[in-house]
PDB file of C-alpha atoms in Angstrom:
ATOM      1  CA  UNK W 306      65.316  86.007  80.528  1.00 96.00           C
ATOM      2  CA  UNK W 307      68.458  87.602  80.128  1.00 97.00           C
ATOM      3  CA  UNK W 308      70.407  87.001  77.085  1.00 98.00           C
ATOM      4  CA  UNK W 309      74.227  86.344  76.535  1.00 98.00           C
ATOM      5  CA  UNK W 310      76.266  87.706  73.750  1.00 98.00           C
ATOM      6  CA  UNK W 311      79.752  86.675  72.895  1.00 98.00           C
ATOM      7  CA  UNK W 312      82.340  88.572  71.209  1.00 98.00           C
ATOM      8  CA  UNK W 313      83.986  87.779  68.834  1.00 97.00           C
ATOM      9  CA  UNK W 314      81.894  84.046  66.986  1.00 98.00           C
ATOM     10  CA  UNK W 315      85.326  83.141  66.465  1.00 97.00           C
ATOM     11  CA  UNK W 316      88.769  84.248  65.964  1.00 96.00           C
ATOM     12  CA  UNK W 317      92.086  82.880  64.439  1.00 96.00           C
ATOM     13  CA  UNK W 318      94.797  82.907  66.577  1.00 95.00           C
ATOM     14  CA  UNK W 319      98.414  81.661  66.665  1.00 94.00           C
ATOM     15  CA  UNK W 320     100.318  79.280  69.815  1.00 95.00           C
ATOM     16  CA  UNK W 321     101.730  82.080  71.923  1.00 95.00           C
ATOM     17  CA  UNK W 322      98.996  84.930  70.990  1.00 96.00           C
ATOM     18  CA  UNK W 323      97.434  86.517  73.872  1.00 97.00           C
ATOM     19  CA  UNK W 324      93.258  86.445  73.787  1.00 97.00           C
ATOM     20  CA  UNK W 325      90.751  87.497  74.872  1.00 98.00           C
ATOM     21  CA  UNK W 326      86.958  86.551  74.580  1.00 98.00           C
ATOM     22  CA  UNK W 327      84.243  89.183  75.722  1.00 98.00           C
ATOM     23  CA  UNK W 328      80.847  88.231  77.208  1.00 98.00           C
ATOM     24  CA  UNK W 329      77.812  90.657  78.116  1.00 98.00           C
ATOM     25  CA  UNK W 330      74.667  90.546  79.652  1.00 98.00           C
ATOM     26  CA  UNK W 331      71.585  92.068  78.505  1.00 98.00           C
ATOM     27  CA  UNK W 332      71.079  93.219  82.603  1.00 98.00           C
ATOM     28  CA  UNK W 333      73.320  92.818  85.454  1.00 98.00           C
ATOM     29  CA  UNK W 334      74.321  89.981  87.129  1.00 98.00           C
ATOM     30  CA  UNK W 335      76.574  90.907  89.719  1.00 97.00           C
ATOM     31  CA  UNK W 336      79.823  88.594  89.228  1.00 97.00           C
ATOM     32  CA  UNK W 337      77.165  85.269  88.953  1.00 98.00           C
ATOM     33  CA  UNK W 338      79.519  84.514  85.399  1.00 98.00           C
ATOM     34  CA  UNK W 339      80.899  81.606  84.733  1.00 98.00           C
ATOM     35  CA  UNK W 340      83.213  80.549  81.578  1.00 98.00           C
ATOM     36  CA  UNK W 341      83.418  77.142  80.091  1.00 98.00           C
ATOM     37  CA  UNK W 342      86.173  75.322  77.170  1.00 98.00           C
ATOM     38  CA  UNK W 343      84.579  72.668  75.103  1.00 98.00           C
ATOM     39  CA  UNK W 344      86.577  70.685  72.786  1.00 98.00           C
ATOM     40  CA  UNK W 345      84.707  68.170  69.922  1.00 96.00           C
ATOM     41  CA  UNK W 346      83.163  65.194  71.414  1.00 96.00           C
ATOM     42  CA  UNK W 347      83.931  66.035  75.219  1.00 98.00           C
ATOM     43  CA  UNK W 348      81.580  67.656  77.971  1.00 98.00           C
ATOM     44  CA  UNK W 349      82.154  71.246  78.619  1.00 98.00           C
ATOM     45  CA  UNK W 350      85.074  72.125  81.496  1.00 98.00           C
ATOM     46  CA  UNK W 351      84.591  74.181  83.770  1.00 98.00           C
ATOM     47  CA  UNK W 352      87.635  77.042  83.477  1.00 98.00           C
ATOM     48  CA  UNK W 353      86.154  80.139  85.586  1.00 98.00           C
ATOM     49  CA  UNK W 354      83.636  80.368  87.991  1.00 98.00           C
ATOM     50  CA  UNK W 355      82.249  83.618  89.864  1.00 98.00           C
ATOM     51  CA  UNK W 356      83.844  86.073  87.102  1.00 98.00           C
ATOM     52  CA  UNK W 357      87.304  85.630  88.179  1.00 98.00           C
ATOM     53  CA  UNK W 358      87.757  82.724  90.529  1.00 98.00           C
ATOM     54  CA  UNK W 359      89.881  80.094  88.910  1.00 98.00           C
ATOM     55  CA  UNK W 360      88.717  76.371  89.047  1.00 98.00           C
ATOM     56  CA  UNK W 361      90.700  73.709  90.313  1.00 96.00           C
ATOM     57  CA  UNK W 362      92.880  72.177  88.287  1.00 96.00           C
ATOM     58  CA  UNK W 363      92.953  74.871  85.485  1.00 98.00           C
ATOM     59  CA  UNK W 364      96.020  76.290  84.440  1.00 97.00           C
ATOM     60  CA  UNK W 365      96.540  79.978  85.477  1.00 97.00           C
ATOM     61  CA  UNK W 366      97.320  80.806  81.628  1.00 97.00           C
ATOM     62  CA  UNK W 367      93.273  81.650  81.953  1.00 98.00           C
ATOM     63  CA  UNK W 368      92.129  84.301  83.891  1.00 98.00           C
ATOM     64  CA  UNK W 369      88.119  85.861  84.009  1.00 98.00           C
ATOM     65  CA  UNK W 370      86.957  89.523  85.013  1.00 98.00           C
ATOM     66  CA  UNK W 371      84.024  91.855  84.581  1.00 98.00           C
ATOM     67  CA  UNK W 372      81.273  92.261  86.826  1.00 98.00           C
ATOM     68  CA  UNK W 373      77.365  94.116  86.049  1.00 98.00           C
ATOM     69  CA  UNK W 374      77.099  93.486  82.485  1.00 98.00           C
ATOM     70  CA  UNK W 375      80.467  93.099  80.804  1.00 98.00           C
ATOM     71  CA  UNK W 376      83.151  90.305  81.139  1.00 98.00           C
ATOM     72  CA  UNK W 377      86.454  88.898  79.337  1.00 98.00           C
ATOM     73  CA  UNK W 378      88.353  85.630  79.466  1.00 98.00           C
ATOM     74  CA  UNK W 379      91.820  86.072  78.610  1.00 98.00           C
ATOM     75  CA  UNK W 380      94.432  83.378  77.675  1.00 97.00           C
ATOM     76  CA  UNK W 381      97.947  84.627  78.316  1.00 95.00           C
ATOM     77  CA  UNK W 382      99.447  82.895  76.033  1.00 93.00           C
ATOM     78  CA  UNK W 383      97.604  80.229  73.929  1.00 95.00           C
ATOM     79  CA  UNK W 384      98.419  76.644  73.404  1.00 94.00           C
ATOM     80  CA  UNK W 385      97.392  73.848  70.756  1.00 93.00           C
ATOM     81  CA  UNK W 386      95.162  72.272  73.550  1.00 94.00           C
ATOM     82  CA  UNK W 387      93.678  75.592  74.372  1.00 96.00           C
ATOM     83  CA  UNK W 388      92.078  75.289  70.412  1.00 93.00           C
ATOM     84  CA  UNK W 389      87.825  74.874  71.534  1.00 97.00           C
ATOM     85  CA  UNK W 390      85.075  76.460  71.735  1.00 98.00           C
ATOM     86  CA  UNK W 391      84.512  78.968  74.904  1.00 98.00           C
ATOM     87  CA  UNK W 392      81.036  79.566  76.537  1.00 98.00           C
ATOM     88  CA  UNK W 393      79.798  81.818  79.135  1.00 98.00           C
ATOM     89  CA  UNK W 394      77.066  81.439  81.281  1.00 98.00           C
ATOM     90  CA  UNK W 395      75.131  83.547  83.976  1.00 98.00           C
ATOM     91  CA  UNK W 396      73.791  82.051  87.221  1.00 98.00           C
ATOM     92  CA  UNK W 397      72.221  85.232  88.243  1.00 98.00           C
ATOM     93  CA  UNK W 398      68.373  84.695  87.872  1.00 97.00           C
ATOM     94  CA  UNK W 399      66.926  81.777  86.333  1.00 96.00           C
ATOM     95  CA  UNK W 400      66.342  80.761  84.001  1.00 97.00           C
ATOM     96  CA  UNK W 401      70.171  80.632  83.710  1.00 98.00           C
ATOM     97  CA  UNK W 402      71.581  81.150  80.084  1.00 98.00           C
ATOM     98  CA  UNK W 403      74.518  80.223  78.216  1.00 98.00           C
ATOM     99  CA  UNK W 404      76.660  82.751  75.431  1.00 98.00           C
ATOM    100  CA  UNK W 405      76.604  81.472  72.075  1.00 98.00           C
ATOM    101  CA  UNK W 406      79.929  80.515  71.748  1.00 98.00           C
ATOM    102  CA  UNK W 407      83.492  81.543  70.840  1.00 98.00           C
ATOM    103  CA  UNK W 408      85.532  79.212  68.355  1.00 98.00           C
ATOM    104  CA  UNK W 409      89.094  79.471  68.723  1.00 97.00           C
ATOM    105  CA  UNK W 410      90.726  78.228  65.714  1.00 94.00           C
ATOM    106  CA  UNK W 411      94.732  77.691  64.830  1.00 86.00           C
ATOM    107  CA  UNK W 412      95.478  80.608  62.064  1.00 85.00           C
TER     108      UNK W 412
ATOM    109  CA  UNK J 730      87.690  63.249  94.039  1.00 96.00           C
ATOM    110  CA  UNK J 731      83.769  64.765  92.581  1.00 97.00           C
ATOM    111  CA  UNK J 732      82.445  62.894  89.968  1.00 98.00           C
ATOM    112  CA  UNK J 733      79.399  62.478  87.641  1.00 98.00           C
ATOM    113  CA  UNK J 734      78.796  59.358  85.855  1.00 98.00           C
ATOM    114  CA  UNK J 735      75.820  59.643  83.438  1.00 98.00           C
ATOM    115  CA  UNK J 736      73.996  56.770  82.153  1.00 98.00           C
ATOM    116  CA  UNK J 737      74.781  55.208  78.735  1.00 98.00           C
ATOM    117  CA  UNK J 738      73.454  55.854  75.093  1.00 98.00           C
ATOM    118  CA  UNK J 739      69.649  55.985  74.135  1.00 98.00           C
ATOM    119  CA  UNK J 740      67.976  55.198  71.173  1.00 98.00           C
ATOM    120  CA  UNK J 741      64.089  55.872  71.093  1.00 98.00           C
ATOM    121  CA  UNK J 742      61.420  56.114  68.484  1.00 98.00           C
ATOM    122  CA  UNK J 743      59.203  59.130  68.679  1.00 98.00           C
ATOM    123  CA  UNK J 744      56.305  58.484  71.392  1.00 98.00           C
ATOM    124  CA  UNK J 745      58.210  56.650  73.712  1.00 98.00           C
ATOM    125  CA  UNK J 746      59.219  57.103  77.233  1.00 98.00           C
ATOM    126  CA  UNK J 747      62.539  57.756  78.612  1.00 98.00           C
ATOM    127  CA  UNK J 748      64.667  58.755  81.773  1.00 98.00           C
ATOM    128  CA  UNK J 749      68.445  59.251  81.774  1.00 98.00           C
ATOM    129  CA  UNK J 750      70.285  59.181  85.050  1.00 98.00           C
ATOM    130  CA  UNK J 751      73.300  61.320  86.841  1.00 98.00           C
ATOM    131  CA  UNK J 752      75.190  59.542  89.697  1.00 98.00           C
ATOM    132  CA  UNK J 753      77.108  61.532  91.513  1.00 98.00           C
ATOM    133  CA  UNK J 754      80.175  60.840  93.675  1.00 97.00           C
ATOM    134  CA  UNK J 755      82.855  62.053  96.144  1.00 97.00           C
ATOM    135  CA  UNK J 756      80.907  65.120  97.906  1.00 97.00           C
ATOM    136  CA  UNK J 757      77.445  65.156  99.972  1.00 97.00           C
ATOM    137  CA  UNK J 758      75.237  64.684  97.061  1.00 97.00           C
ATOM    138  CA  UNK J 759      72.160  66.091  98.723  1.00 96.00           C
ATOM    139  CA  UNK J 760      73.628  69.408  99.491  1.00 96.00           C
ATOM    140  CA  UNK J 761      74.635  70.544  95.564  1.00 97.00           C
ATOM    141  CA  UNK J 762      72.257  71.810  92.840  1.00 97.00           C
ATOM    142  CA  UNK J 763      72.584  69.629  89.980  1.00 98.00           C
ATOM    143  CA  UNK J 764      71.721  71.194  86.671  1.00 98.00           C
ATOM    144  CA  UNK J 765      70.879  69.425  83.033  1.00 98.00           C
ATOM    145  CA  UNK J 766      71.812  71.014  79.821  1.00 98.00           C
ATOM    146  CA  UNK J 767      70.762  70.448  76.298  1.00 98.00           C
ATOM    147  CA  UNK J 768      73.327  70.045  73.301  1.00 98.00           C
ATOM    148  CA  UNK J 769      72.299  69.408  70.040  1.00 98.00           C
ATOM    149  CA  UNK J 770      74.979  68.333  67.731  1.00 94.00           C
ATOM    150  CA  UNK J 771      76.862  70.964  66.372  1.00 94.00           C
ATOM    151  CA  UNK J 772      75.133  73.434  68.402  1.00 97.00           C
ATOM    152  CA  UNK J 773      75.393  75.577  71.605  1.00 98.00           C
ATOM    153  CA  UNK J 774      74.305  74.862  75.263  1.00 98.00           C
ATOM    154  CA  UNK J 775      71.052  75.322  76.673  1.00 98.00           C
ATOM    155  CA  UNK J 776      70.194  75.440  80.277  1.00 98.00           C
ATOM    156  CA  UNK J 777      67.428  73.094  80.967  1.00 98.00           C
ATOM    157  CA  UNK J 778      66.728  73.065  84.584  1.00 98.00           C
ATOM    158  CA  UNK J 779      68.141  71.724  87.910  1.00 98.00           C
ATOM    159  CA  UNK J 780      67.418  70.368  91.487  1.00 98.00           C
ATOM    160  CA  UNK J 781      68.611  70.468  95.119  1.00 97.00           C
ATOM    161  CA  UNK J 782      68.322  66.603  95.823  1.00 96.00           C
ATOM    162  CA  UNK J 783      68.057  67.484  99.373  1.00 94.00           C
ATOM    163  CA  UNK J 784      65.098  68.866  99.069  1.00 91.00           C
ATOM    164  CA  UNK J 785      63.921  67.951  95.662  1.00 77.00           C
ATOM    165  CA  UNK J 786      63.195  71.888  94.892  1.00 95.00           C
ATOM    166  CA  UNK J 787      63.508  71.916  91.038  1.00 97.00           C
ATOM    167  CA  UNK J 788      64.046  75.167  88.571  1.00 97.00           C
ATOM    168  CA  UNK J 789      63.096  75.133  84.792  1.00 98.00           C
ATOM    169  CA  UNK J 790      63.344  77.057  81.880  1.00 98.00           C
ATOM    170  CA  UNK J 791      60.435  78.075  80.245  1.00 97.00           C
ATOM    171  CA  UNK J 792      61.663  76.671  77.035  1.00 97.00           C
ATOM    172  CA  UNK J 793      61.855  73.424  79.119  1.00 98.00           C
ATOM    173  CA  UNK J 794      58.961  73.937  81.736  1.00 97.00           C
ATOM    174  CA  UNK J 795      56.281  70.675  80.878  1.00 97.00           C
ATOM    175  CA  UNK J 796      58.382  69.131  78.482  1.00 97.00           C
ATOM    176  CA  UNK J 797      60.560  67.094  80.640  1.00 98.00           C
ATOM    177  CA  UNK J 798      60.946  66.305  84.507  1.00 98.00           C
ATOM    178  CA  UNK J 799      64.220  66.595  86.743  1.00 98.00           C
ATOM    179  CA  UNK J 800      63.767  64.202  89.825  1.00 97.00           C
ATOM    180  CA  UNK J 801      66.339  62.986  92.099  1.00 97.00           C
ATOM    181  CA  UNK J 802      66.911  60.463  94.789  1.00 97.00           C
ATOM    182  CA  UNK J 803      69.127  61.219  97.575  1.00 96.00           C
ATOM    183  CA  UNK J 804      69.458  57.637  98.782  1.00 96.00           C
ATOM    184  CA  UNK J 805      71.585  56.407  95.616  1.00 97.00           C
ATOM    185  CA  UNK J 806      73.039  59.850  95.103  1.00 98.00           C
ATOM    186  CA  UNK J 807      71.235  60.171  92.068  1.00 98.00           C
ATOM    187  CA  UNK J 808      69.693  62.690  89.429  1.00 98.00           C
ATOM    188  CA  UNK J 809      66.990  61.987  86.181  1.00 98.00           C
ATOM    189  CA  UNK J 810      65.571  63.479  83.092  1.00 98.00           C
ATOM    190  CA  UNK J 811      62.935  61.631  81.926  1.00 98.00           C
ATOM    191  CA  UNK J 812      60.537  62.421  78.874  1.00 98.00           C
ATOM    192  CA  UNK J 813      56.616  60.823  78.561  1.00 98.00           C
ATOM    193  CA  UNK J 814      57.025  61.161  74.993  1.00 98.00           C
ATOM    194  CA  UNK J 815      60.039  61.725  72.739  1.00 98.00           C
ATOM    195  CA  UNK J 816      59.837  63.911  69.913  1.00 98.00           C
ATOM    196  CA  UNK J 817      62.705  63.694  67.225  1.00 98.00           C
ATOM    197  CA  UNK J 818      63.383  67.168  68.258  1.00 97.00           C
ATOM    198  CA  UNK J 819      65.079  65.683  71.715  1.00 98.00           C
ATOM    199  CA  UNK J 820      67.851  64.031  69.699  1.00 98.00           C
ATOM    200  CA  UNK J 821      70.647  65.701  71.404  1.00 98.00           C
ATOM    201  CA  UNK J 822      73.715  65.062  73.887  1.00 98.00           C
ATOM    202  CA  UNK J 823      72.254  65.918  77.303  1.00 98.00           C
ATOM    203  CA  UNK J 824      74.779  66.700  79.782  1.00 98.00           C
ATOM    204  CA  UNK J 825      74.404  66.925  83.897  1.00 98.00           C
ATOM    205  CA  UNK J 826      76.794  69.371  86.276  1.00 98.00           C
ATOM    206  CA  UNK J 827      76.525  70.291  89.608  1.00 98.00           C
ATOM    207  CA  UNK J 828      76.815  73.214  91.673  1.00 93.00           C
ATOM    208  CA  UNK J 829      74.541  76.844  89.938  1.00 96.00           C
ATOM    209  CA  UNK J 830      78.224  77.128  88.204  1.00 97.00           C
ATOM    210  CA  UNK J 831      78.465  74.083  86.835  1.00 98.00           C
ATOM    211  CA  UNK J 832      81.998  72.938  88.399  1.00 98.00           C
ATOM    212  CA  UNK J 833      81.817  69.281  87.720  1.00 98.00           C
ATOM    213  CA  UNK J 834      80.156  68.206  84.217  1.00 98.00           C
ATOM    214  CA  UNK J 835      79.121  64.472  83.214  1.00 98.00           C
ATOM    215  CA  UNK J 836      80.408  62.695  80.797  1.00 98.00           C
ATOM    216  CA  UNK J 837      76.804  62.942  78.978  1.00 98.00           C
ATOM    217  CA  UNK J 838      74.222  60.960  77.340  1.00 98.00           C
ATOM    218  CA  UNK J 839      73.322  60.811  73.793  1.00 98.00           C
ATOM    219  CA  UNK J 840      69.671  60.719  72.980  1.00 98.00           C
ATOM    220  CA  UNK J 841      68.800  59.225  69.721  1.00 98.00           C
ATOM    221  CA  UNK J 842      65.089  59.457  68.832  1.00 98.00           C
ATOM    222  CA  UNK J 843      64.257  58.167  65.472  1.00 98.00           C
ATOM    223  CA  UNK J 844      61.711  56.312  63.533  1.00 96.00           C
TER     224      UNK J 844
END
């Protein structure tokens, strides 16, 4: 299987900051990378999709790259409903596999 | 306008039988992958499997592989995971999402299994 890491578990961050999440695989998976926001009590949303392309409806305030092994979401400027938890996921090879998570938190 | 409307909440006793459904809407259902994750409450996502109604082929993880079954029917535009017996260890949210990236999520289904 190949495994997911997320960097950092979680981070503080003020409204305004800039951040960015980083996600690896443990082999490469071409750009087969999608990125998910989940906020408590509500199905994961679907934010990025194919390392970089953005999903409809998704403000352009998120943006994905990376391909291979290495990839970063990036929030240009954050907002109190951008406050969740961020997944990755690869659809490479199955079985596919999900990051463990990023929490962003209000500092 | 895609949509997934999953069926409503479960609560089970350990032993018993149970299948969930996924009914999809607003795009040719037989011609996306829908997928089925696992949530447990406070916890991360797990991949669980997923099926191209159209032709009923079906992937699962290993972690997953003979513990449940994914099924679909393309006549009602609908997806299932069903259990033959229900450990408490299946309490969880269980979501569905179509497409291999998981564009369009369901709302999800809470499975309660209890004594």
């Amino acid at each position: 299987d190949i495994q997911m890491t997320q960097s950092p578990s979680s981070l503080s961050a003020s409204v305004g900051d800039r951040v960015t999440i980083t996600c690896r695989a443990s082999q490469g998976i071409y750009n087969y990378l999608a990125w998910f926001q989940q906020k408590p009590g509500k199905a994961p949303k679907s934010l990025i999709y194919d390392a970089s392309s953005l999903q409809s409806g998704v403000p352009s305030k998120f943006s994905g790259s990376g391909s291979g092994t290495d990839f970063t979401l990036t929030i240009s400027s954050l907002q109190p409903e951008d406050f969740a938890t961020y997944y990755c996921q690869q659809y490479n090879s199955y079985p596919f596999t999900f990051g463990p998570g990023t929490k962003v938190d209000i500092k | 306008e895609v949509q997934l409307v999953q069926s409503g909440a479960e609560v089970k006793k350990p032993g018993e039988s149970l299948k969930i459904s996924c009914k999809g809407s607003g795009y040719s259902f037989a011609t996306y992958w829908i997928g089925w994750v696992r949530q447990v409450p406070g916890k991360g996502l797990e991949w669980m499997g997923m099926i191209y109604p159209g032709g009923s082929n079906t992937k699962y993880s290993p972690s997953f592989q003979g513990q449940v079954t994914i099924s679909a029917d393309k006549s009602i535009n609908t997806a299932y995971l069903q259990w033959s017996s229900l450990k408490a260890s299946d309490t969880a949210i269980y979501y569905c999402a179509r497409d291999t990236s998981m564009r369009y999520w369901g709302q999800g289904t809470l499975v309660t299994v209890s004594s």
